[in-house]
Amino acid sequence: VCIHRVRSCSSIRFIKSKYVCVFDKSALKFSHQQRLFRTSPVSCGQIVQFKLSDIGEGITEVTVKEWYIKEGDSVSQFDSICEVQSDKASVTITSRYDGIIRKLHYSIDDIAFVGKPLVDIEIDPSKGVSPEEDVVETPPMSHEEHTHQEIKGHKTLATPAVRRLAMENNIKLSEVVGTGKDNRILKEDILNYLAKQTGAILPPSPKAEIVPPVRRTETVPAAPKDRARRTPVPVSRPIAFSGKDRTEPVTGFQKAMVKTMSAALKIPHFGYSDEVDLTQLVQLREELKPLAEIRGVKLSFMPFFIKAASLGLLQYPILNASLDENCQNVTYKASHNIGVAMDTEQGLIVPNVKNVQVCSVFDIAVELNRLQSLGSAGQLGTSDLTGGTFTLSNIGTIGGTYAKPVILPPEVAIGALGKIQVLPRFNGKGEVFKAQIMNVSWSADHRVIDGATMARFSNLWKSYLENPATMLLDLK
Amino acid sequence: MVLQSFKNCLWRSCVLRTPKACFWSTASGGLIIQSVSNEVYQNLAVEDWIHDHVDLEKQQILFLWRNSPAVVIGRHQNPWQECNLRLLRQKNIKLARRRSGGGTVYHDLGNVNLTFFTTRKKYERMGNLKLVVKALKALRPQLDVHVTDRYDVLLNKQYKISGTAAKLGRTTAYHHCTLLCNADKFVLSSVLKSPYKGLKSNATPSVPASVKNLFEEDASLTSEIILDAIAKEYAVQHQIDHHITLINPADETLLPGISNKTKELQTWEWVYGKTPKFSVSTCLNMPYEDSVLDVKVNMDVKHGRIEACNIDLPEQWLPPGLYSELVKSLIGSKFCPNEITMLVTTLLKVCPQDNELHSRWSLLCENMIRLM
């Protein structure tokens, strides 16, 4: 019986017979009807029951695992409808028709039966005939442009369904001969084209079909006031662009950031910026880098910045404090837990190095390495991310010079470090020399910190870095 | 003469303009390819690509591949139910979700993967597995291997050495299976044991089985020898050359669009987000001060995100405002330890500066994170 069906398929010579042959006789009947719809545009949308086709290996029932569409969605032929599973095989069921989904016969995890209806589709008979449905890729063109239109794929008339079919099969619409009205490309044309192929799928052109057409500029007579110049004025034409806005809910970590940042901006910030000459530090780091590497640690500039900040905080402990909610009490924190802002896929995270006041520069480097590798693996723990008292943000690794950082509550100060640039500067003798300059931008809570304190702290921090030997004097 | 030169022109233009097309449509009726990559996402992407782009009417394809340590779950499975995600993260073992059905497997270089590509009409798993068994027996006639009706391959009628899964599309289908040559059984058993309790879902469960490596049965067998034997048998049965073509899954000219497929397989939305809806119903035992608090937690997770959450804390243990803030923030978040860690530590910044409160918050959050 099965063989008989196959033979009858080939003798009828439907263009779609290649796809229909696998299915049962009732499906063949429907394809008959579909062809009738094609040629008689008078009939209205009929609801067709799309049955679950044979899976093979004698399987009679499957479990519905995921729906790709819902009732009311419009589908094209070959669109994925659902995913079903049977005995370790996952099967993608695709639509045989263009139309609108009217009913899903099963819910997720239901058992579906081969040969029984899966979905009801309302066939849209007007597809391919109605001129409103066509999507023309070119902007409305003037008569002259018709004659020198050369860009491929830009002067093709085809419905969205036909376009999708072409795209799925990596066919350039410009290479298909359209047999519909106005050389419109119909589904049969695509299928004919496919049948002519030797089975090779042509590689898709690099994004040529998806990019909106190049703006056509045209010279028009110059506007009256520019008569003297006579420069051509480009005329912009409305461009067909089918991009859509995308709205996503703010969830999870982002939601928490919204809350934190809203609280942060309640803090009256003031800023203070300065320039630091790191020429000596750069040299020092070059000398120490190999030593650190021998010990298995990557030494960046941050450990120096962090240690210098801690030394500064010893002199100006108000910067390492916290103001309570009601602004009644200021708590001077004993530990210098200096946070380092890190940019990850999920967003900004600020792990902190604990107790910098008792750490050496090398200790800090070790800890930074640990935090950085955990951060990039997305495995930072809660203890690493809480308890910070002061923050440094090295935005300079990405770029920029001056910044206006936002204080992270419950802290009262933050510093943003710009990138290190090689700039000409004057030395004591009035000579120009090459200096390694980095800009720092501090923000502080003006309720408890005044400008003078911030400036003095910054100067101290700067002096430690410009002349690293002075750090030795004050290191604990 | 004219005809000959015309044919030459065509062939040359075929090679120059569409070399990829010629590669994928050989006249021989069969093609054996092997991946040069050991990266699980790249190799899975190759399967997707062939499934989507190659016409298999005139030929069938056998794809051979191996992966560095990875756990691969089936299309409709729940990774929290199937494996020890904590251990995977610690050991840097990758987690991938394939597009075919079936259960969870552990891959490493001691495991070989075979994918048989055919048209949907010619999809037939038993035949493929019988081919594998035939190849193994030809290699070592004394091997006791056979195919069960669950499409497993058993060694000595006891130990599973191969698991099977399949994917059927509109016109093409593939059947792939693993083959344990010399995998690390210790890691295998520890990663495939889930520590997460209280999970309820309709996701496809895996059926655990005792496994054994072919290497343990016969120490002269290596992955390379076994792969070659299978390729040879395939070549014989399809009457093609015993020639294995190496392909690079990063080659965009041979496989245009492959890097997008590779990227998609690595997204959180695919690996975790495609988990069928499940619920977590468990009890946290939190040691606090001198006692142990029993805190019942109920969560519903859909598309890998928390849809509903209820934590049964003793009254006033956390200020009610803070508790509702926590629950509100959890809803919509990914059921992912990293995301939740970042969320709770950020929320803590706007909490009152109270040491006791902070320690309670940290205790609760760390226990919650352990559920993920």
JSON list of N, CA, C and O in Angstrom, two decimals, chain B residues 111-135:
[
{"chain": "B", "resi": 111, "resn": "ASN", "atom": "N", "xyz": [36.15, 9.05, 25.02]},
{"chain": "B", "resi": 111, "resn": "ASN", "atom": "CA", "xyz": [34.83, 8.68, 24.52]},
{"chain": "B", "resi": 111, "resn": "ASN", "atom": "C", "xyz": [34.72, 9.14, 23.08]},
{"chain": "B", "resi": 111, "resn": "ASN", "atom": "O", "xyz": [35.04, 10.30, 22.79]},
{"chain": "B", "resi": 112, "resn": "VAL", "atom": "N", "xyz": [34.29, 8.26, 22.19]},
{"chain": "B", "resi": 112, "resn": "VAL", "atom": "CA", "xyz": [34.13, 8.71, 20.80]},
{"chain": "B", "resi": 112, "resn": "VAL", "atom": "C", "xyz": [32.65, 8.87, 20.48]},
{"chain": "B", "resi": 112, "resn": "VAL", "atom": "O", "xyz": [31.81, 8.14, 21.00]},
{"chain": "B", "resi": 113, "resn": "ASN", "atom": "N", "xyz": [32.36, 9.86, 19.65]},
{"chain": "B", "resi": 113, "resn": "ASN", "atom": "CA", "xyz": [30.99, 10.12, 19.23]},
{"chain": "B", "resi": 113, "resn": "ASN", "atom": "C", "xyz": [30.86, 9.86, 17.73]},
{"chain": "B", "resi": 113, "resn": "ASN", "atom": "O", "xyz": [31.74, 10.22, 16.96]},
{"chain": "B", "resi": 114, "resn": "LEU", "atom": "N", "xyz": [29.77, 9.20, 17.37]},
{"chain": "B", "resi": 114, "resn": "LEU", "atom": "CA", "xyz": [29.50, 8.89, 15.97]},
{"chain": "B", "resi": 114, "resn": "LEU", "atom": "C", "xyz": [28.14, 9.45, 15.60]},
{"chain": "B", "resi": 114, "resn": "LEU", "atom": "O", "xyz": [27.18, 9.22, 16.32]},
{"chain": "B", "resi": 115, "resn": "THR", "atom": "N", "xyz": [28.07, 10.20, 14.51]},
{"chain": "B", "resi": 115, "resn": "THR", "atom": "CA", "xyz": [26.78, 10.70, 14.05]},
{"chain": "B", "resi": 115, "resn": "THR", "atom": "C", "xyz": [26.51, 10.19, 12.65]},
{"chain": "B", "resi": 115, "resn": "THR", "atom": "O", "xyz": [27.31, 10.38, 11.75]},
{"chain": "B", "resi": 116, "resn": "PHE", "atom": "N", "xyz": [25.34, 9.53, 12.50]},
{"chain": "B", "resi": 116, "resn": "PHE", "atom": "CA", "xyz": [24.96, 8.99, 11.19]},
{"chain": "B", "resi": 116, "resn": "PHE", "atom": "C", "xyz": [23.89, 9.91, 10.61]},
{"chain": "B", "resi": 116, "resn": "PHE", "atom": "O", "xyz": [22.78, 9.99, 11.13]},
{"chain": "B", "resi": 117, "resn": "PHE", "atom": "N", "xyz": [24.23, 10.61, 9.52]},
{"chain": "B", "resi": 117, "resn": "PHE", "atom": "CA", "xyz": [23.28, 11.51, 8.87]},
{"chain": "B", "resi": 117, "resn": "PHE", "atom": "C", "xyz": [22.62, 10.81, 7.70]},
{"chain": "B", "resi": 117, "resn": "PHE", "atom": "O", "xyz": [23.30, 10.24, 6.84]},
{"chain": "B", "resi": 118, "resn": "THR", "atom": "N", "xyz": [21.27, 10.85, 7.65]},
{"chain": "B", "resi": 118, "resn": "THR", "atom": "CA", "xyz": [20.54, 10.28, 6.51]},
{"chain": "B", "resi": 118, "resn": "THR", "atom": "C", "xyz": [19.35, 11.18, 6.23]},
{"chain": "B", "resi": 118, "resn": "THR", "atom": "O", "xyz": [19.07, 12.11, 6.99]},
{"chain": "B", "resi": 119, "resn": "THR", "atom": "N", "xyz": [18.63, 10.86, 5.15]},
{"chain": "B", "resi": 119, "resn": "THR", "atom": "CA", "xyz": [17.35, 11.54, 4.96]},
{"chain": "B", "resi": 119, "resn": "THR", "atom": "C", "xyz": [16.40, 10.98, 6.00]},
{"chain": "B", "resi": 119, "resn": "THR", "atom": "O", "xyz": [16.66, 9.93, 6.60]},
{"chain": "B", "resi": 120, "resn": "ARG", "atom": "N", "xyz": [15.31, 11.68, 6.18]},
{"chain": "B", "resi": 120, "resn": "ARG", "atom": "CA", "xyz": [14.36, 11.23, 7.19]},
{"chain": "B", "resi": 120, "resn": "ARG", "atom": "C", "xyz": [13.80, 9.84, 6.86]},
{"chain": "B", "resi": 120, "resn": "ARG", "atom": "O", "xyz": [13.56, 9.03, 7.74]},
{"chain": "B", "resi": 121, "resn": "LYS", "atom": "N", "xyz": [13.66, 9.59, 5.58]},
{"chain": "B", "resi": 121, "resn": "LYS", "atom": "CA", "xyz": [13.11, 8.29, 5.17]},
{"chain": "B", "resi": 121, "resn": "LYS", "atom": "C", "xyz": [14.04, 7.16, 5.55]},
{"chain": "B", "resi": 121, "resn": "LYS", "atom": "O", "xyz": [13.61, 6.07, 5.90]},
{"chain": "B", "resi": 122, "resn": "LYS", "atom": "N", "xyz": [15.35, 7.44, 5.44]},
{"chain": "B", "resi": 122, "resn": "LYS", "atom": "CA", "xyz": [16.31, 6.34, 5.64]},
{"chain": "B", "resi": 122, "resn": "LYS", "atom": "C", "xyz": [16.77, 6.25, 7.11]},
{"chain": "B", "resi": 122, "resn": "LYS", "atom": "O", "xyz": [17.71, 5.54, 7.42]},
{"chain": "B", "resi": 123, "resn": "TYR", "atom": "N", "xyz": [16.11, 6.99, 8.00]},
{"chain": "B", "resi": 123, "resn": "TYR", "atom": "CA", "xyz": [16.49, 6.99, 9.41]},
{"chain": "B", "resi": 123, "resn": "TYR", "atom": "C", "xyz": [16.27, 5.60, 10.00]},
{"chain": "B", "resi": 123, "resn": "TYR", "atom": "O", "xyz": [15.15, 5.08, 10.00]},
{"chain": "B", "resi": 124, "resn": "GLU", "atom": "N", "xyz": [17.34, 5.01, 10.52]},
{"chain": "B", "resi": 124, "resn": "GLU", "atom": "CA", "xyz": [17.21, 3.66, 11.03]},
{"chain": "B", "resi": 124, "resn": "GLU", "atom": "C", "xyz": [18.33, 3.40, 12.03]},
{"chain": "B", "resi": 124, "resn": "GLU", "atom": "O", "xyz": [19.48, 3.14, 11.66]},
{"chain": "B", "resi": 125, "resn": "ARG", "atom": "N", "xyz": [18.01, 3.43, 13.31]},
{"chain": "B", "resi": 125, "resn": "ARG", "atom": "CA", "xyz": [19.06, 3.39, 14.32]},
{"chain": "B", "resi": 125, "resn": "ARG", "atom": "C", "xyz": [19.66, 2.01, 14.51]},
{"chain": "B", "resi": 125, "resn": "ARG", "atom": "O", "xyz": [20.87, 1.86, 14.71]},
{"chain": "B", "resi": 126, "resn": "MET", "atom": "N", "xyz": [18.82, 1.00, 14.44]},
{"chain": "B", "resi": 126, "resn": "MET", "atom": "CA", "xyz": [19.31, -0.35, 14.71]},
{"chain": "B", "resi": 126, "resn": "MET", "atom": "C", "xyz": [20.42, -0.72, 13.73]},
{"chain": "B", "resi": 126, "resn": "MET", "atom": "O", "xyz": [21.45, -1.28, 14.11]},
{"chain": "B", "resi": 127, "resn": "GLY", "atom": "N", "xyz": [20.20, -0.36, 12.47]},
{"chain": "B", "resi": 127, "resn": "GLY", "atom": "CA", "xyz": [21.21, -0.66, 11.45]},
{"chain": "B", "resi": 127, "resn": "GLY", "atom": "C", "xyz": [22.55, -0.02, 11.77]},
{"chain": "B", "resi": 127, "resn": "GLY", "atom": "O", "xyz": [23.61, -0.64, 11.64]},
{"chain": "B", "resi": 128, "resn": "ASN", "atom": "N", "xyz": [22.48, 1.23, 12.22]},
{"chain": "B", "resi": 128, "resn": "ASN", "atom": "CA", "xyz": [23.73, 1.93, 12.54]},
{"chain": "B", "resi": 128, "resn": "ASN", "atom": "C", "xyz": [24.46, 1.26, 13.68]},
{"chain": "B", "resi": 128, "resn": "ASN", "atom": "O", "xyz": [25.67, 1.07, 13.64]},
{"chain": "B", "resi": 129, "resn": "LEU", "atom": "N", "xyz": [23.71, 0.89, 14.73]},
{"chain": "B", "resi": 129, "resn": "LEU", "atom": "CA", "xyz": [24.35, 0.28, 15.89]},
{"chain": "B", "resi": 129, "resn": "LEU", "atom": "C", "xyz": [24.90, -1.10, 15.55]},
{"chain": "B", "resi": 129, "resn": "LEU", "atom": "O", "xyz": [25.96, -1.49, 16.04]},
{"chain": "B", "resi": 130, "resn": "LYS", "atom": "N", "xyz": [24.20, -1.79, 14.68]},
{"chain": "B", "resi": 130, "resn": "LYS", "atom": "CA", "xyz": [24.69, -3.11, 14.27]},
{"chain": "B", "resi": 130, "resn": "LYS", "atom": "C", "xyz": [26.00, -2.95, 13.50]},
{"chain": "B", "resi": 130, "resn": "LYS", "atom": "O", "xyz": [26.90, -3.78, 13.60]},
{"chain": "B", "resi": 131, "resn": "LEU", "atom": "N", "xyz": [26.10, -1.85, 12.77]},
{"chain": "B", "resi": 131, "resn": "LEU", "atom": "CA", "xyz": [27.34, -1.55, 12.04]},
{"chain": "B", "resi": 131, "resn": "LEU", "atom": "C", "xyz": [28.49, -1.37, 13.04]},
{"chain": "B", "resi": 131, "resn": "LEU", "atom": "O", "xyz": [29.59, -1.90, 12.85]},
{"chain": "B", "resi": 132, "resn": "VAL", "atom": "N", "xyz": [28.21, -0.66, 14.11]},
{"chain": "B", "resi": 132, "resn": "VAL", "atom": "CA", "xyz": [29.24, -0.41, 15.13]},
{"chain": "B", "resi": 132, "resn": "VAL", "atom": "C", "xyz": [29.68, -1.73, 15.76]},
{"chain": "B", "resi": 132, "resn": "VAL", "atom": "O", "xyz": [30.88, -2.01, 15.90]},
{"chain": "B", "resi": 133, "resn": "VAL", "atom": "N", "xyz": [28.70, -2.55, 16.09]},
{"chain": "B", "resi": 133, "resn": "VAL", "atom": "CA", "xyz": [29.02, -3.84, 16.73]},
{"chain": "B", "resi": 133, "resn": "VAL", "atom": "C", "xyz": [29.84, -4.72, 15.77]},
{"chain": "B", "resi": 133, "resn": "VAL", "atom": "O", "xyz": [30.81, -5.36, 16.16]},
{"chain": "B", "resi": 134, "resn": "LYS", "atom": "N", "xyz": [29.44, -4.67, 14.51]},
{"chain": "B", "resi": 134, "resn": "LYS", "atom": "CA", "xyz": [30.16, -5.47, 13.50]},
{"chain": "B", "resi": 134, "resn": "LYS", "atom": "C", "xyz": [31.61, -5.01, 13.40]},
{"chain": "B", "resi": 134, "resn": "LYS", "atom": "O", "xyz": [32.53, -5.83, 13.32]},
{"chain": "B", "resi": 135, "resn": "ALA", "atom": "N", "xyz": [31.79, -3.68, 13.43]},
{"chain": "B", "resi": 135, "resn": "ALA", "atom": "CA", "xyz": [33.15, -3.14, 13.34]},
{"chain": "B", "resi": 135, "resn": "ALA", "atom": "C", "xyz": [33.98, -3.58, 14.53]},
{"chain": "B", "resi": 135, "resn": "ALA", "atom": "O", "xyz": [35.15, -3.96, 14.39]}
]
